[in-house]
Amino acid sequence: MRDRQASMEAFGRLLDIMDELREKCPWDKKQTNESLRTNTIEETYELCEAIIKNNSQDIKKELGDLLLHIVFYAKIGEEKGEFDIKDVCNAICDKLIYRHPHVFGTSSAENAHAVELNWEQLKLKEKGGNKTILEGVPASLPSVAKAHRIQDKARNAGFDWEERNQVWEKVQEEFNELKDEIDHMDADKSEAEFGDLFFSLINAARLYKINPDNALERTNQKFIRRFNFLEAEAKAKGFSLQDMSLEEMDAIWDEAKKKGL
């Protein structure tokens, strides 16, 4: 069982350290919301990488780095007289209670999908909340994650395929349209159709409960492993990749696949 007192003491220690850093460290003293923003993005991606690798020690480390940033922003808000860490915690607690009436209220939700539907409806009713269903999708999200989130929100509004296997007709349709534009050598329309094909494939992934960003990153990592093996093998044989034929490189690539890389 979680030791709540020890958790509160550890969090208090972090707040005390932040107070000290903000007062005495030249680097920490000069930081602003704007200067921290890019570092926060980097820390978030490092946490995502640790999660993909399922490395619990790295997840713990990266969560700490991200928590530091949350405390940092709250400290800056406190100095400006706008909000402090107490306000941040209370705001998220209030939101969680409001958006979980099946837990803290009298309504019910039979499954996770029902919770998602209620969540979106409650967001639309909130004062100062989203005015439209898609408004809550951050404009700065990477394109793959944004497409997945857009489609998920549309689904929660009831805009989705009746049967998930219907999506494959759409994928094929978009592929044919892309091929047609490529055959006509229209660069602008080809790009647009490529986007449509990507979007339909991401939609298919969502329908089959595959996270497209995770799937693509797994392929990225697989390609990196195999390409590194190819490069190392070529070097061991006294060659550079530029000196090798495609057939020679393919042979080493197949060897990497056989090794399970």
Short mmCIF file of C-alpha atoms in Angstrom, two decimals:
data_model
loop_
_atom_site.label_atom_id
_atom_site.label_comp_id
_atom_site.label_asym_id
_atom_site.label_seq_id
_atom_site.Cartn_x
_atom_site.Cartn_y
_atom_site.Cartn_z
CA MET A 1 0.00 0.00 0.00
CA ARG A 2 1.26 3.47 -0.85
CA ASP A 3 2.90 5.38 2.00
CA ARG A 4 0.98 8.65 1.61
CA GLN A 5 2.97 10.47 4.28
CA ALA A 6 6.29 9.55 2.64
CA SER A 7 4.90 10.63 -0.74
CA MET A 8 3.84 14.02 0.62
CA GLU A 9 7.25 14.48 2.26
CA ALA A 10 9.04 13.65 -0.99
CA PHE A 11 6.86 16.11 -2.92
CA GLY A 12 7.44 18.76 -0.25
CA ARG A 13 11.20 18.16 -0.55
CA LEU A 14 10.97 18.81 -4.30
CA LEU A 15 9.07 22.06 -3.70
CA ASP A 16 11.69 23.18 -1.16
CA ILE A 17 14.52 22.40 -3.59
CA MET A 18 12.75 24.38 -6.32
CA ASP A 19 12.45 27.37 -3.98
CA GLU A 20 16.18 27.18 -3.30
CA LEU A 21 17.12 26.82 -6.96
CA ARG A 22 14.89 29.70 -8.03
CA GLU A 23 16.50 31.93 -5.40
CA LYS A 24 20.16 30.93 -5.62
CA CYS A 25 20.95 29.28 -8.99
CA PRO A 26 21.73 31.75 -11.85
CA TRP A 27 20.40 29.36 -14.51
CA ASP A 28 17.19 28.49 -12.71
CA LYS A 29 16.55 32.13 -11.77
CA LYS A 30 16.47 33.29 -15.38
CA GLN A 31 14.12 30.59 -16.74
CA THR A 32 10.68 31.52 -18.06
CA ASN A 33 7.70 29.58 -19.38
CA GLU A 34 8.96 30.25 -22.88
CA SER A 35 12.54 29.12 -22.21
CA LEU A 36 11.36 25.90 -20.56
CA ARG A 37 8.85 24.96 -23.24
CA THR A 38 11.21 23.20 -25.67
CA ASN A 39 12.90 21.35 -22.80
CA THR A 40 9.50 20.16 -21.60
CA ILE A 41 8.73 18.79 -25.05
CA GLU A 42 12.08 16.97 -25.06
CA GLU A 43 11.46 15.50 -21.60
CA THR A 44 8.01 14.29 -22.70
CA TYR A 45 9.50 12.48 -25.69
CA GLU A 46 12.19 10.94 -23.50
CA LEU A 47 9.46 9.59 -21.22
CA CYS A 48 7.63 8.21 -24.25
CA GLU A 49 10.82 6.47 -25.40
CA ALA A 50 11.29 4.89 -21.98
CA ILE A 51 7.69 3.66 -22.06
CA ILE A 52 8.15 2.17 -25.53
CA LYS A 53 11.26 0.36 -24.30
CA ASN A 54 9.37 -0.74 -21.17
CA ASN A 55 12.35 0.31 -19.05
CA SER A 56 10.98 0.91 -15.54
CA GLN A 57 14.12 2.64 -14.27
CA ASP A 58 14.14 5.07 -17.17
CA ILE A 59 10.38 5.65 -16.80
CA LYS A 60 10.96 6.56 -13.14
CA LYS A 61 13.79 8.93 -14.09
CA GLU A 62 11.88 10.62 -16.89
CA LEU A 63 8.75 11.00 -14.75
CA GLY A 64 10.93 12.85 -12.25
CA ASP A 65 12.25 15.15 -14.96
CA LEU A 66 8.73 15.90 -16.15
CA LEU A 67 7.49 16.45 -12.58
CA LEU A 68 10.32 18.94 -12.10
CA HIS A 69 9.01 20.92 -15.06
CA ILE A 70 5.48 20.96 -13.63
CA VAL A 71 6.80 22.26 -10.32
CA PHE A 72 8.96 24.79 -12.21
CA TYR A 73 6.00 26.22 -14.14
CA ALA A 74 3.96 26.38 -10.94
CA LYS A 75 6.77 28.26 -9.19
CA ILE A 76 6.91 30.80 -12.01
CA GLY A 77 3.14 31.19 -11.78
CA GLU A 78 3.42 31.73 -8.02
CA GLU A 79 6.06 34.43 -8.50
CA LYS A 80 3.78 36.22 -10.94
CA GLY A 81 0.89 35.99 -8.49
CA GLU A 82 -1.16 33.99 -11.02
CA PHE A 83 -1.32 30.50 -9.47
CA ASP A 84 0.76 28.07 -7.42
CA ILE A 85 1.20 24.30 -7.17
CA LYS A 86 -1.81 24.07 -4.83
CA ASP A 87 -4.00 25.65 -7.51
CA VAL A 88 -2.61 23.25 -10.13
CA CYS A 89 -3.39 20.21 -7.96
CA ASN A 90 -6.85 21.46 -6.99
CA ALA A 91 -7.72 22.28 -10.60
CA ILE A 92 -6.95 18.76 -11.83
CA CYS A 93 -8.71 17.21 -8.81
CA ASP A 94 -11.83 19.27 -9.49
CA LYS A 95 -11.76 18.31 -13.15
CA LEU A 96 -11.34 14.60 -12.40
CA ILE A 97 -14.25 14.64 -9.97
CA TYR A 98 -16.46 16.54 -12.42
CA ARG A 99 -15.64 14.27 -15.36
CA HIS A 100 -16.12 11.04 -13.38
CA PRO A 101 -19.71 11.33 -12.16
CA HIS A 102 -19.94 7.52 -12.33
CA VAL A 103 -17.32 7.42 -9.56
CA PHE A 104 -17.98 10.59 -7.54
CA GLY A 105 -21.63 11.17 -8.45
CA THR A 106 -24.83 9.29 -9.13
CA SER A 107 -24.52 8.43 -12.84
CA SER A 108 -23.22 5.12 -14.19
CA ALA A 109 -20.88 3.96 -16.94
CA GLU A 110 -20.89 0.31 -17.94
CA ASN A 111 -17.59 0.29 -19.81
CA ALA A 112 -14.58 2.38 -20.85
CA HIS A 113 -16.27 3.57 -24.04
CA ALA A 114 -19.21 4.95 -22.07
CA VAL A 115 -16.73 6.85 -19.88
CA GLU A 116 -15.13 8.38 -23.00
CA LEU A 117 -18.52 9.46 -24.35
CA ASN A 118 -19.44 11.09 -21.05
CA TRP A 119 -16.01 12.74 -20.85
CA GLU A 120 -16.44 14.48 -24.22
CA GLN A 121 -19.97 15.63 -23.41
CA LEU A 122 -18.89 17.04 -20.06
CA LYS A 123 -16.00 18.91 -21.69
CA LEU A 124 -18.46 20.66 -24.01
CA LYS A 125 -20.57 21.74 -21.02
CA GLU A 126 -17.68 23.16 -18.99
CA LYS A 127 -17.46 26.91 -18.55
CA GLY A 128 -14.54 28.08 -20.64
CA GLY A 129 -14.20 24.58 -22.06
CA ASN A 130 -14.19 23.36 -25.64
CA LYS A 131 -16.93 24.81 -27.83
CA THR A 132 -16.59 22.09 -30.45
CA ILE A 133 -15.63 18.44 -30.23
CA LEU A 134 -12.35 18.80 -32.14
CA GLU A 135 -11.29 22.03 -30.43
CA GLY A 136 -9.55 20.07 -27.70
CA VAL A 137 -7.01 18.54 -30.08
CA PRO A 138 -3.76 20.53 -29.64
CA ALA A 139 -2.63 22.16 -32.88
CA SER A 140 1.01 21.39 -32.04
CA LEU A 141 0.54 17.61 -31.78
CA PRO A 142 2.67 15.57 -34.20
CA SER A 143 0.61 14.71 -37.27
CA VAL A 144 0.22 10.97 -36.61
CA ALA A 145 -0.89 11.50 -33.02
CA LYS A 146 -3.16 14.36 -34.09
CA ALA A 147 -4.89 12.25 -36.76
CA HIS A 148 -5.46 9.46 -34.24
CA ARG A 149 -6.88 11.88 -31.67
CA ILE A 150 -9.15 13.59 -34.20
CA GLN A 151 -10.58 10.25 -35.27
CA ASP A 152 -11.04 9.12 -31.68
CA LYS A 153 -12.96 12.27 -30.79
CA ALA A 154 -15.14 11.92 -33.89
CA ARG A 155 -15.88 8.33 -32.83
CA ASN A 156 -17.01 9.54 -29.40
CA ALA A 157 -19.53 11.77 -31.19
CA GLY A 158 -20.87 8.74 -33.07
CA PHE A 159 -19.11 9.50 -36.38
CA ASP A 160 -17.48 6.17 -37.20
CA TRP A 161 -17.76 3.05 -39.35
CA GLU A 162 -20.57 0.65 -38.50
CA GLU A 163 -18.20 -2.27 -39.01
CA ARG A 164 -14.47 -1.83 -38.70
CA ASN A 165 -13.65 -3.95 -41.76
CA GLN A 166 -15.37 -1.30 -43.88
CA VAL A 167 -12.30 0.89 -43.42
CA TRP A 168 -10.27 -1.28 -45.82
CA GLU A 169 -12.43 -0.17 -48.75
CA LYS A 170 -11.54 3.40 -47.84
CA VAL A 171 -7.85 2.55 -47.62
CA GLN A 172 -7.98 0.94 -51.07
CA GLU A 173 -9.92 3.90 -52.47
CA GLU A 174 -7.33 6.36 -51.17
CA PHE A 175 -4.48 4.23 -52.49
CA ASN A 176 -6.04 4.16 -55.96
CA GLU A 177 -6.56 7.93 -55.91
CA LEU A 178 -2.93 8.44 -54.90
CA LYS A 179 -1.70 6.13 -57.64
CA ASP A 180 -3.81 8.02 -60.18
CA GLU A 181 -2.34 11.39 -59.19
CA ILE A 182 1.20 9.99 -59.22
CA ASP A 183 0.59 8.61 -62.70
CA HIS A 184 -0.53 12.10 -63.75
CA MET A 185 2.67 13.53 -62.16
CA ASP A 186 0.71 16.15 -60.18
CA ALA A 187 2.94 16.82 -57.15
CA ASP A 188 0.45 18.92 -55.17
CA LYS A 189 -2.45 16.51 -55.60
CA SER A 190 -0.16 13.55 -54.94
CA GLU A 191 0.82 15.05 -51.60
CA ALA A 192 -2.83 15.63 -50.72
CA GLU A 193 -3.74 12.05 -51.62
CA PHE A 194 -0.77 10.71 -49.68
CA GLY A 195 -2.20 12.55 -46.66
CA ASP A 196 -5.59 10.98 -47.25
CA LEU A 197 -3.99 7.52 -47.45
CA PHE A 198 -2.07 8.09 -44.21
CA PHE A 199 -5.23 9.30 -42.51
CA SER A 200 -7.19 6.23 -43.61
CA LEU A 201 -4.42 3.88 -42.45
CA ILE A 202 -4.32 5.60 -39.06
CA ASN A 203 -8.08 5.20 -38.93
CA ALA A 204 -7.69 1.49 -39.63
CA ALA A 205 -5.13 1.22 -36.84
CA ARG A 206 -7.52 2.90 -34.42
CA LEU A 207 -10.37 0.58 -35.37
CA TYR A 208 -8.16 -2.48 -34.78
CA LYS A 209 -6.88 -1.04 -31.49
CA ILE A 210 -3.34 -0.49 -32.76
CA ASN A 211 -1.57 2.67 -31.68
CA PRO A 212 -0.20 4.00 -34.99
CA ASP A 213 2.52 6.10 -33.38
CA ASN A 214 3.79 3.10 -31.38
CA ALA A 215 3.58 0.91 -34.47
CA LEU A 216 5.59 3.34 -36.58
CA GLU A 217 8.18 3.82 -33.85
CA ARG A 218 8.64 0.04 -33.58
CA THR A 219 9.37 -0.03 -37.31
CA ASN A 220 11.73 2.94 -36.94
CA GLN A 221 13.68 1.11 -34.24
CA LYS A 222 13.71 -2.12 -36.29
CA PHE A 223 15.07 -0.28 -39.31
CA ILE A 224 17.75 1.39 -37.16
CA ARG A 225 18.88 -2.00 -35.75
CA ARG A 226 19.07 -3.60 -39.18
CA PHE A 227 20.76 -0.63 -40.82
CA ASN A 228 23.34 -0.45 -38.01
CA PHE A 229 24.00 -4.18 -38.52
CA LEU A 230 24.39 -3.59 -42.26
CA GLU A 231 26.83 -0.75 -41.69
CA ALA A 232 28.86 -2.70 -39.13
CA GLU A 233 29.06 -5.83 -41.32
CA ALA A 234 30.14 -3.78 -44.33
CA LYS A 235 32.85 -2.10 -42.25
CA ALA A 236 34.03 -5.47 -40.90
CA LYS A 237 34.47 -6.64 -44.49
CA GLY A 238 36.45 -3.55 -45.38
CA PHE A 239 33.70 -1.85 -47.38
CA SER A 240 31.70 1.33 -47.12
CA LEU A 241 28.03 1.23 -48.03
CA GLN A 242 28.68 3.61 -50.91
CA ASP A 243 30.98 1.00 -52.46
CA MET A 244 28.47 -1.86 -52.24
CA SER A 245 25.78 -2.87 -54.69
CA LEU A 246 22.15 -3.00 -53.63
CA GLU A 247 22.25 -6.80 -53.98
CA GLU A 248 25.19 -7.02 -51.58
CA MET A 249 23.45 -4.80 -49.05
CA ASP A 250 20.22 -6.78 -49.40
CA ALA A 251 22.09 -10.00 -48.57
CA ILE A 252 23.35 -8.52 -45.29
CA TRP A 253 19.91 -7.05 -44.61
CA ASP A 254 18.38 -10.51 -44.95
CA GLU A 255 20.99 -11.83 -42.54
CA ALA A 256 19.91 -9.18 -40.01
CA LYS A 257 16.29 -10.32 -40.40
CA LYS A 258 17.29 -13.94 -39.80
CA LYS A 259 19.03 -12.85 -36.58
CA GLY A 260 15.75 -11.32 -35.43
CA LEU A 261 17.05 -7.76 -35.52
#
